[in-house]
Coordinates of C-alpha atoms and ligand atoms in Angstrom, one line a residue:
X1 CA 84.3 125.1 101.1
X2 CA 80.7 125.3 99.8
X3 CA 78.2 123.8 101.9
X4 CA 74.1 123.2 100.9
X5 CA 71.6 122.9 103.8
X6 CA 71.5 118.6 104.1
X7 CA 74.8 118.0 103.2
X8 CA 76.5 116.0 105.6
X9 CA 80.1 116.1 106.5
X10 CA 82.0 113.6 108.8
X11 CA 85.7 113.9 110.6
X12 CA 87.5 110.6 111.2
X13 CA 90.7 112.0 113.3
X14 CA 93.6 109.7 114.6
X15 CA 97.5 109.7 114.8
X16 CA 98.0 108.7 111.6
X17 CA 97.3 108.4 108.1
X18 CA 98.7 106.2 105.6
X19 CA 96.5 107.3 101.9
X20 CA 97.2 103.8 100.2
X21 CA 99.3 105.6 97.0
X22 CA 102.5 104.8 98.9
X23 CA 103.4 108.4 100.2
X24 CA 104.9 108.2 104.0
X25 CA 102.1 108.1 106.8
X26 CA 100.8 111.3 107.7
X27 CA 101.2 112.5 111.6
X28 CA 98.1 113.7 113.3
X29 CA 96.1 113.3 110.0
X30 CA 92.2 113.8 109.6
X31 CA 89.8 112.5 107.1
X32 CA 86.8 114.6 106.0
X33 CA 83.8 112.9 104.5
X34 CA 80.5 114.9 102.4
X35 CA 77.9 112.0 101.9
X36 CA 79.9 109.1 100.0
X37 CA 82.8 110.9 99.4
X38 CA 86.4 112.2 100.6
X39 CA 86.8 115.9 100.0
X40 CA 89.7 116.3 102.3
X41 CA 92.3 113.8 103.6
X42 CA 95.8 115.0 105.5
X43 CA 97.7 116.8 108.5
X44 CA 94.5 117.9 111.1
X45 CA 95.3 121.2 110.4
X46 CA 94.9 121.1 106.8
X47 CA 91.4 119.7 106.8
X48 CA 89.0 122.2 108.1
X49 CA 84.9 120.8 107.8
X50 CA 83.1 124.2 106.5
X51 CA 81.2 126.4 109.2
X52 CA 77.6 125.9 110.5
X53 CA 77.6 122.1 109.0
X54 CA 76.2 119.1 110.4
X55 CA 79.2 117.2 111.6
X56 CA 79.9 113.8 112.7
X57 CA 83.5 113.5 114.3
X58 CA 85.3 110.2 115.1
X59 CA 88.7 111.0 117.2
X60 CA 90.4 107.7 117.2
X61 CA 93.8 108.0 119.7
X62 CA 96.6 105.7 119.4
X63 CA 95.2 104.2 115.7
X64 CA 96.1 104.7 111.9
X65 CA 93.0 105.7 109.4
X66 CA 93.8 104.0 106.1
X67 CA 91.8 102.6 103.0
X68 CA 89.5 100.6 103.3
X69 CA 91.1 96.5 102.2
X70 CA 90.8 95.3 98.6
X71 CA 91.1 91.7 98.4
X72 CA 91.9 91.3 94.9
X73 CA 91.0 87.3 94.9
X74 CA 88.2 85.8 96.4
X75 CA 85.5 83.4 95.8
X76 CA 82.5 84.5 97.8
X77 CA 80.7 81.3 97.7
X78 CA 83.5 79.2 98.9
X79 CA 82.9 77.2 102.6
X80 CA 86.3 77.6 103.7
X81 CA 86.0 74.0 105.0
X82 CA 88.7 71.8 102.7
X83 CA 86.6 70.8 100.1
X84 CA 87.5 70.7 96.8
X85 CA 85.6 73.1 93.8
X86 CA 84.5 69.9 92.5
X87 CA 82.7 69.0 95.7
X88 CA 81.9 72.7 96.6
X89 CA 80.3 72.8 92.8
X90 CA 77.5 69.8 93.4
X91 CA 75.7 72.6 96.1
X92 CA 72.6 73.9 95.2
X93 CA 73.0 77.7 93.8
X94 CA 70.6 79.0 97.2
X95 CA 73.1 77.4 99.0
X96 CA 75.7 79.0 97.5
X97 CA 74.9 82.6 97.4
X98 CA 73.7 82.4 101.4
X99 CA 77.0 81.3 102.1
X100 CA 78.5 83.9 99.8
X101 CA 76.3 86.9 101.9
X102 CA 77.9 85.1 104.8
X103 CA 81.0 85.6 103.4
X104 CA 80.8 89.0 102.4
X105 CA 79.2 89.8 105.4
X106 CA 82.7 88.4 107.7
X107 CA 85.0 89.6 105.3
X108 CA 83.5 93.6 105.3
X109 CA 83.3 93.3 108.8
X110 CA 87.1 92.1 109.3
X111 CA 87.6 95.7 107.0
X112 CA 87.8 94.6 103.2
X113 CA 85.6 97.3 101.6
X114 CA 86.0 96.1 98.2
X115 CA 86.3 92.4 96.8
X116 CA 86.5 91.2 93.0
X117 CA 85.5 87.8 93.3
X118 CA 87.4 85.2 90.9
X119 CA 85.0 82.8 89.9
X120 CA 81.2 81.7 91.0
X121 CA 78.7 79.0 89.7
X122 CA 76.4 80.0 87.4
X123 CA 74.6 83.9 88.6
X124 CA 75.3 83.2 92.3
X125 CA 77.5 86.3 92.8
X126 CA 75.3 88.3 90.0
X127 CA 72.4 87.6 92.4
X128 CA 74.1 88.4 95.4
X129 CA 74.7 92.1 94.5
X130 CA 71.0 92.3 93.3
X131 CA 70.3 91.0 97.3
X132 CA 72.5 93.7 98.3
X133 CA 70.8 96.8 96.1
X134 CA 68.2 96.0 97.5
X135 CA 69.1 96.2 101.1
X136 CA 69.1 92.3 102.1
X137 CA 72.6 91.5 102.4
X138 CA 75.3 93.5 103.3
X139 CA 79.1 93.1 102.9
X140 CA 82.0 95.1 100.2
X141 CA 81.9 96.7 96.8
X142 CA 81.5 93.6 94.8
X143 CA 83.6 93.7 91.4
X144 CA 82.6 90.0 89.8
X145 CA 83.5 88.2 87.0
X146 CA 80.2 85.5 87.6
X147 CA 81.4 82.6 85.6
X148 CA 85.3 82.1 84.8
X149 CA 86.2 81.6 81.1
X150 CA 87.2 77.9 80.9
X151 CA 88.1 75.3 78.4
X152 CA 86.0 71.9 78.0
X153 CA 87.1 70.0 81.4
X154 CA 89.2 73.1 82.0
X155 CA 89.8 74.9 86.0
X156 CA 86.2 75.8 86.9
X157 CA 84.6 74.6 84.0
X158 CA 81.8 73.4 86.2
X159 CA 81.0 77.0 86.9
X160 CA 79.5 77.3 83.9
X161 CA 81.6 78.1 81.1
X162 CA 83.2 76.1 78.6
X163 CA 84.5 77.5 75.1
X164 CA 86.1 76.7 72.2
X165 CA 87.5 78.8 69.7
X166 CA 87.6 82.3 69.0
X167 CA 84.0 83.0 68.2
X168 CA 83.0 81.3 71.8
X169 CA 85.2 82.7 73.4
X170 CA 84.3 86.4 72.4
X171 CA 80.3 85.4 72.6
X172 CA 81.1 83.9 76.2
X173 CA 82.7 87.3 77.1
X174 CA 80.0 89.0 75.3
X175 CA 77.4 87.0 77.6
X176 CA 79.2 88.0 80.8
X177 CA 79.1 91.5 80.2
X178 CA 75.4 91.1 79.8
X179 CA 75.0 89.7 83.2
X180 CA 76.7 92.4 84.8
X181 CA 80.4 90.8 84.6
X182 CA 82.7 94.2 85.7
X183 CA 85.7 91.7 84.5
X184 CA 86.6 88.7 82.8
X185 CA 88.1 85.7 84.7
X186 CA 90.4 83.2 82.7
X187 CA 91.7 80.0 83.7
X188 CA 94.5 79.9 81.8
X189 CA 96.0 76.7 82.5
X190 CA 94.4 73.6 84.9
X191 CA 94.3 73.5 88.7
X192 CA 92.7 71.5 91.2
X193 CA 89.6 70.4 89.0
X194 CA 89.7 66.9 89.0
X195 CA 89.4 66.9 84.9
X196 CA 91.9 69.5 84.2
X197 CA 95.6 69.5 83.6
X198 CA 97.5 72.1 86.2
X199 CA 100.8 72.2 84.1
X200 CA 99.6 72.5 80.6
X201 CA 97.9 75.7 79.2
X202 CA 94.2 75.7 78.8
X203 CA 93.0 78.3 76.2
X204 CA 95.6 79.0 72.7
X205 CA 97.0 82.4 72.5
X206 CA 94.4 83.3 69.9
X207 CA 91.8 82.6 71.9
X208 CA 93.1 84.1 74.9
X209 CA 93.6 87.3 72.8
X210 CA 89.9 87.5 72.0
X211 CA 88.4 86.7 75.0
X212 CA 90.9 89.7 76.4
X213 CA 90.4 92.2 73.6
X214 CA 86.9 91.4 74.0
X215 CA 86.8 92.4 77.3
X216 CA 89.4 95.5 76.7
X217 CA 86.7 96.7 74.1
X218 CA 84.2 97.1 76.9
X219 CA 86.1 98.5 79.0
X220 CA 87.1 95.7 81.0
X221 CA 90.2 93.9 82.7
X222 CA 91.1 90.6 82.6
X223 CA 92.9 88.5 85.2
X224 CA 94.3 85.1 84.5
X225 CA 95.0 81.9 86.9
X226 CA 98.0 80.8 85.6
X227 CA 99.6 77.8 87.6
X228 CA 102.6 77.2 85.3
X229 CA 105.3 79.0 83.4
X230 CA 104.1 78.3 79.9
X231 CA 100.3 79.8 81.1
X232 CA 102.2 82.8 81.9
X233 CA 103.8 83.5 78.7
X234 CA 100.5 82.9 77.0
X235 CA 98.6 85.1 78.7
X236 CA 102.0 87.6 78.3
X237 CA 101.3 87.3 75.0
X238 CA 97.6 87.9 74.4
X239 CA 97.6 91.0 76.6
X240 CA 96.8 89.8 80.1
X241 CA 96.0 92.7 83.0
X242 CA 97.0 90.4 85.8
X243 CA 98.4 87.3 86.6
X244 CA 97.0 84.8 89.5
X245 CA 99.3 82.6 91.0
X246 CA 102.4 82.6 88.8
X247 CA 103.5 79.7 89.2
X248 CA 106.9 79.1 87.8
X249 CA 105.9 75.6 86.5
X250 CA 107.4 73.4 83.6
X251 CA 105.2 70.7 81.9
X252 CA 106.7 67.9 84.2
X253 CA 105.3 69.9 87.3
X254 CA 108.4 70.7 88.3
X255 CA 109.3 74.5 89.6
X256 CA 111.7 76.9 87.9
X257 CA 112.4 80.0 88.1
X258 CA 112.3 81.9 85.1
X259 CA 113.7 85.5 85.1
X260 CA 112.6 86.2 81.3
X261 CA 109.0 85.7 82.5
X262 CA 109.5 88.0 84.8
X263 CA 111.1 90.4 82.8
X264 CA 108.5 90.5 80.6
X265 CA 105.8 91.1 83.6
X266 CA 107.3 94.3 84.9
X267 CA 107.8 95.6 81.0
X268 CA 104.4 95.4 80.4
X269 CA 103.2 96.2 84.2
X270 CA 100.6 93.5 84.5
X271 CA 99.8 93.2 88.4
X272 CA 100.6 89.6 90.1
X273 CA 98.4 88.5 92.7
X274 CA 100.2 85.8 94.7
X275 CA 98.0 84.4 96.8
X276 CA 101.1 83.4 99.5
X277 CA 98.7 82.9 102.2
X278 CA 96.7 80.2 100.7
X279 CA 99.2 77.1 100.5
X280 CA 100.8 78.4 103.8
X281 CA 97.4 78.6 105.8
X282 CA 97.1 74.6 104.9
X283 CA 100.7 74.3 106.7
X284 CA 99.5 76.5 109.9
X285 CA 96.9 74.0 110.3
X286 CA 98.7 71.1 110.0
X287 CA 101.6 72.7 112.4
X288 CA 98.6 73.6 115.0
X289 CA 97.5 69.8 114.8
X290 CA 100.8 68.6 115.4
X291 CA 100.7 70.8 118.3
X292 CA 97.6 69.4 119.5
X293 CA 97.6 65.7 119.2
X294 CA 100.0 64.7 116.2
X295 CA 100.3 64.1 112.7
X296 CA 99.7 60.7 110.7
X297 CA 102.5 59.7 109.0
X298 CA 100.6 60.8 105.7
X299 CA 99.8 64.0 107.4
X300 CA 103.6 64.4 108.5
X301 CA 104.8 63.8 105.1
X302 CA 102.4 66.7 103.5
X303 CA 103.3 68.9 105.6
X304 CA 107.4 68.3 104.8
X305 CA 106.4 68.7 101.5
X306 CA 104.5 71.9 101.8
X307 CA 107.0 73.8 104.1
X308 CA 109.8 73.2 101.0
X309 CA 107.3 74.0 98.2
X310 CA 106.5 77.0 100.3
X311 CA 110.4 78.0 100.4
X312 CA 110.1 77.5 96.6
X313 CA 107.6 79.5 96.3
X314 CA 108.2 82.2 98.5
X315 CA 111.7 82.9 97.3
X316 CA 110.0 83.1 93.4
X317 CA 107.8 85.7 94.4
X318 CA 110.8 87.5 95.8
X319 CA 112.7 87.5 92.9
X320 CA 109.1 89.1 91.0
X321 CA 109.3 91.6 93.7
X322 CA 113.3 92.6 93.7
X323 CA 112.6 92.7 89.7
X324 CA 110.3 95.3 90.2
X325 CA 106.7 93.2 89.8
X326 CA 104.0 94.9 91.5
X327 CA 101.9 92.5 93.5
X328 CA 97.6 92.8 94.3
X329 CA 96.9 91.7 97.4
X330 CA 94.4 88.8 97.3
X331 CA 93.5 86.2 99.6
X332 CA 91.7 83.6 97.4
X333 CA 89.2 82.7 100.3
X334 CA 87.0 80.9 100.9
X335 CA 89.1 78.4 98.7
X336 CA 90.4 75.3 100.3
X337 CA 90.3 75.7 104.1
X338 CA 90.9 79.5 104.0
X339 CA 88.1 81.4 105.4
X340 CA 87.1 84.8 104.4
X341 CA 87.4 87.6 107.4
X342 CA 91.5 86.7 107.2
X343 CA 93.0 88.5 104.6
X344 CA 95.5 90.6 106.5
X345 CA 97.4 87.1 106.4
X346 CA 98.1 87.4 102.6
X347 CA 99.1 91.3 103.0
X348 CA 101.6 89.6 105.8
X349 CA 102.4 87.3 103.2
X350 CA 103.8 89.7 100.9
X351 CA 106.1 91.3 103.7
X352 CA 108.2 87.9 104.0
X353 CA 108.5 88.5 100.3
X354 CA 110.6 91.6 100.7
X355 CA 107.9 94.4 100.6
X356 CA 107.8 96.9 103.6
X357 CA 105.1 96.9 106.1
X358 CA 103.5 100.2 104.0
X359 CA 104.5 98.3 100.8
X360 CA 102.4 95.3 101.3
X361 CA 99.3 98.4 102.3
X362 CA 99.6 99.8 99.3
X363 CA 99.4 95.9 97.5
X364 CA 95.9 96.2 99.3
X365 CA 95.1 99.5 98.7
X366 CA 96.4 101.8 95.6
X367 CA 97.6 98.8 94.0
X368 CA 94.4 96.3 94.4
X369 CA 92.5 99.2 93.3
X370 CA 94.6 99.8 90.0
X371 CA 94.9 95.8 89.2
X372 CA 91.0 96.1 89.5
X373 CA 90.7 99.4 87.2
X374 CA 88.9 100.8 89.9
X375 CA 91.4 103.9 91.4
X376 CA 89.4 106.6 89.7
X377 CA 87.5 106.0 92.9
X378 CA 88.9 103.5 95.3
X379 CA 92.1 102.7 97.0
X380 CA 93.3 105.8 98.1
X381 CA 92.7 108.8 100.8
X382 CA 92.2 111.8 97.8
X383 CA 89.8 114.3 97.4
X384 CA 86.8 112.9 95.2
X385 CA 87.2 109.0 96.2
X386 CA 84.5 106.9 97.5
X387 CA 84.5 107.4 101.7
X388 CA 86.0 103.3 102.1
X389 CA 88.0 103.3 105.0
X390 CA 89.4 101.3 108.0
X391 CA 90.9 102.3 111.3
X392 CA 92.9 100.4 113.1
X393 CA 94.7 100.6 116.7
X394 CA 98.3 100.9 116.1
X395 CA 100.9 101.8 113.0
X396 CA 100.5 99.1 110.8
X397 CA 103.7 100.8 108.6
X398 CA 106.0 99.4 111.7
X399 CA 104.0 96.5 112.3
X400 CA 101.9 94.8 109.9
X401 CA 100.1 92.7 112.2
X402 CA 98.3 96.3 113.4
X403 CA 96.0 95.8 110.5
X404 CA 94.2 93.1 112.3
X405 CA 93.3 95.3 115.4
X406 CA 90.2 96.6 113.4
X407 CA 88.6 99.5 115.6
X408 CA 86.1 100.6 112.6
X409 CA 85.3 100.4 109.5
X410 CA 83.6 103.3 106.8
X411 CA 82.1 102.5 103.3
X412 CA 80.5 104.9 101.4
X413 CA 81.2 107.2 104.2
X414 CA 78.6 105.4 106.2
X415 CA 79.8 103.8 109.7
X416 CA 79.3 100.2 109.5
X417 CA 77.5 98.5 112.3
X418 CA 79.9 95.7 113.1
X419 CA 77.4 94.5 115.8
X420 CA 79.9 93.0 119.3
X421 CA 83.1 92.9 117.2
X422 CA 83.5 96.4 118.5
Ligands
ZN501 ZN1 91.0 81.6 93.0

């Protein structure tokens, strides 16, 4: 290996390696970093750091070096606390883009290296990442979409956005790339905005297939929230990159299962992104008051409710998986009461839904990075990727819950400082 005087090189060494592409964890493996970058990753003996080089080595005993998280779904500016978007929405921007440092801040720290964040009000995010060029915020690579594309009174139409038509839609799209937007954000059918309608589509095919060959033009993705069946199949049809939620939904609000949907997901490989954790995390807390205290009768009867729709929901996305969907991990904090800093739940999440514990890695790793058209440099241990790594005590290929025991965290091939969580 070629070595100039300044370059830098760091070793990470530890029991294992798992490289996030799916390939079987790697015994005794070692990492070797120049600057931002990986040039080496496998077995210890493999990766030799050239002679005479400054070297900075990490040996980590008993733990597994990995990529760093990609949480495929969040929104950074979210409080985490229970309230709705439509509260969340009346904030003041300042207010919103210090919580969403906050947030990035917790959620790098808990080792998510990379986040593409779903939907913001007005620049928030877009100012954010200025904050961070320039030193004053820190947190993950920050792939945004700013505003999400909405219909009049549509999902998260008081973000910003509202078209109608072709010709607003591709001008909206047009806008956003302007700003910075790395992808486009669709909400293609209503959800928990007060004015919007969960189980009927938002945006007609047409204008669902400009605003995405719009963004295909530039070189962007686009990923859809999609909370019933029919949103599904017309974002199937206009050329969608991934699918939030899939919801198997009919126009009555009631759930089916429909297998030609799914059919039609894996034909054309468009990425899911589940977001298990979300729905169940609202149950967890209801469980841990009923623990502590009790339930109101009200209280009782939502949470009967939520553990069957849960069932419901969980065995849907198994049936996406055993059909051969591929699933992005992504949390879809700080929505509802879900903070960020937790998403190892949702990569949990995806092992009850028939993935294996190295599976469900590679949902937040390889596969995050390709749902975010971003493996030409992230998601994977390989030569020539951006340094973005976690470590953490343990195998988390036998046990999942090993991803939580977060011993350090890389990005850029820089050591963060995760100040007394270490
Ligand atoms: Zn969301």
């Amino acid at each position: 290996m070629t070595n100039d005087p300044g370059d830098r090189f760091t070793l990470l060494t530890a029991d294992r390696l798992i490289d996030g592409t799916g390939a079987p964890p790697i015994e005794r493996g070692a990492v070797l970093i120049k600057d931002d970058s990986i040039v080496a990753a496998g077995p210890r003996d493999t990766v030799i750091p050239p002679d005479g080089a400054p070297l900075d080595a990490h040996h980590y005993p008993h733990a597994t070096v990995l990529p760093g998280l990609i949480d495929s779904h969040v929104h950074l500016i979210g409080i985490g606390d229970g309230r709705t978007g439509d509260q969340l929405v009346t904030l003041p921007d300042e207010i919103l883009t210090l919580q969403a440092a906050e947030n990035s801040r917790r959620h790098l720290h808990s080792g998510v290296t990379t986040v593409r964040d779903c939907g913001a009000k007005n620049r928030t995010t877009f100012h954010l990442r200025q904050a961070m060029d320039m030193g004053i915020a820190t947190g993950p690579r920050l792939l945004l979409s700013g505003r999400p594309m909405a219909i009049i009174g549509g999902h998260l139409s008081y973000f910003g956005i509202q078209a109608t038509g072709v010709d607003e839609c591709r001008a909206a799209v047009r806008q956003l790339i302007k700003e910075g937007a790395d992808f486009i954000k669709i909400t293609a059918t209503g959800g928990s905005t007060a004015t919007s309608h969960p189980f009927v589509p938002s945006f007609n095919v047409d204008e669902l297939t400009a605003i995405i060959e719009e963004a295909h033009k530039f070189g962007k993705h686009a990923a859809a929230h999609c909370a019933s069946s029919q949103g599904m199949v017309n974002c199937l049809d206009a050329g969608i990159d991934t699918i939030i939620h899939a919801y198997f939904k009919e126009p009555d609000g009631t759930w089916l299962y429909r297998p030609e949907i799914t059919d039609r997901i894996v034909e054309r490989g468009v990425f899911v992104n589940p977001t298990m954790h979300q729905a169940r995390n609202r149950l967890w807390r209801l469980e841990h008051k009923a623990e502590n205290g009790g339930l109101t009768p009200d209280e009782q009867a939502d949470l009967d409710e939520g553990m069957r729709l849960q069932e419901i929901r969980f065995d849907h996305v198994a049936r996406m998986v055993n059909a051969g969907v591929r699933l992005a991990a992504g949390s879809d904090a700080a929505w509802s009461y879900l903070p960020l800093g937790t998403f190892q739940h949702e990569i949990q999440a995806h092992t009850e839904a028939g993935l294996s514990p190295l599976e469900a890695i590679v949902s937040a790793t390889g596969d995050a990075a390709k749902s975010c058209w971003a493996h030409d440099r992230l998601g994977s241990l390989q030569p020539g990727k951006l340094a973005d790594l976690l470590v953490v005590h343990g195998d988390p290929s036998r046990d999942i819950d090993a991803l939580s025991n977060v011993l350090d965290v890389f990005k850029d091939g820089a050591r963060v400082d995760r100040g007394d969580l270490v």
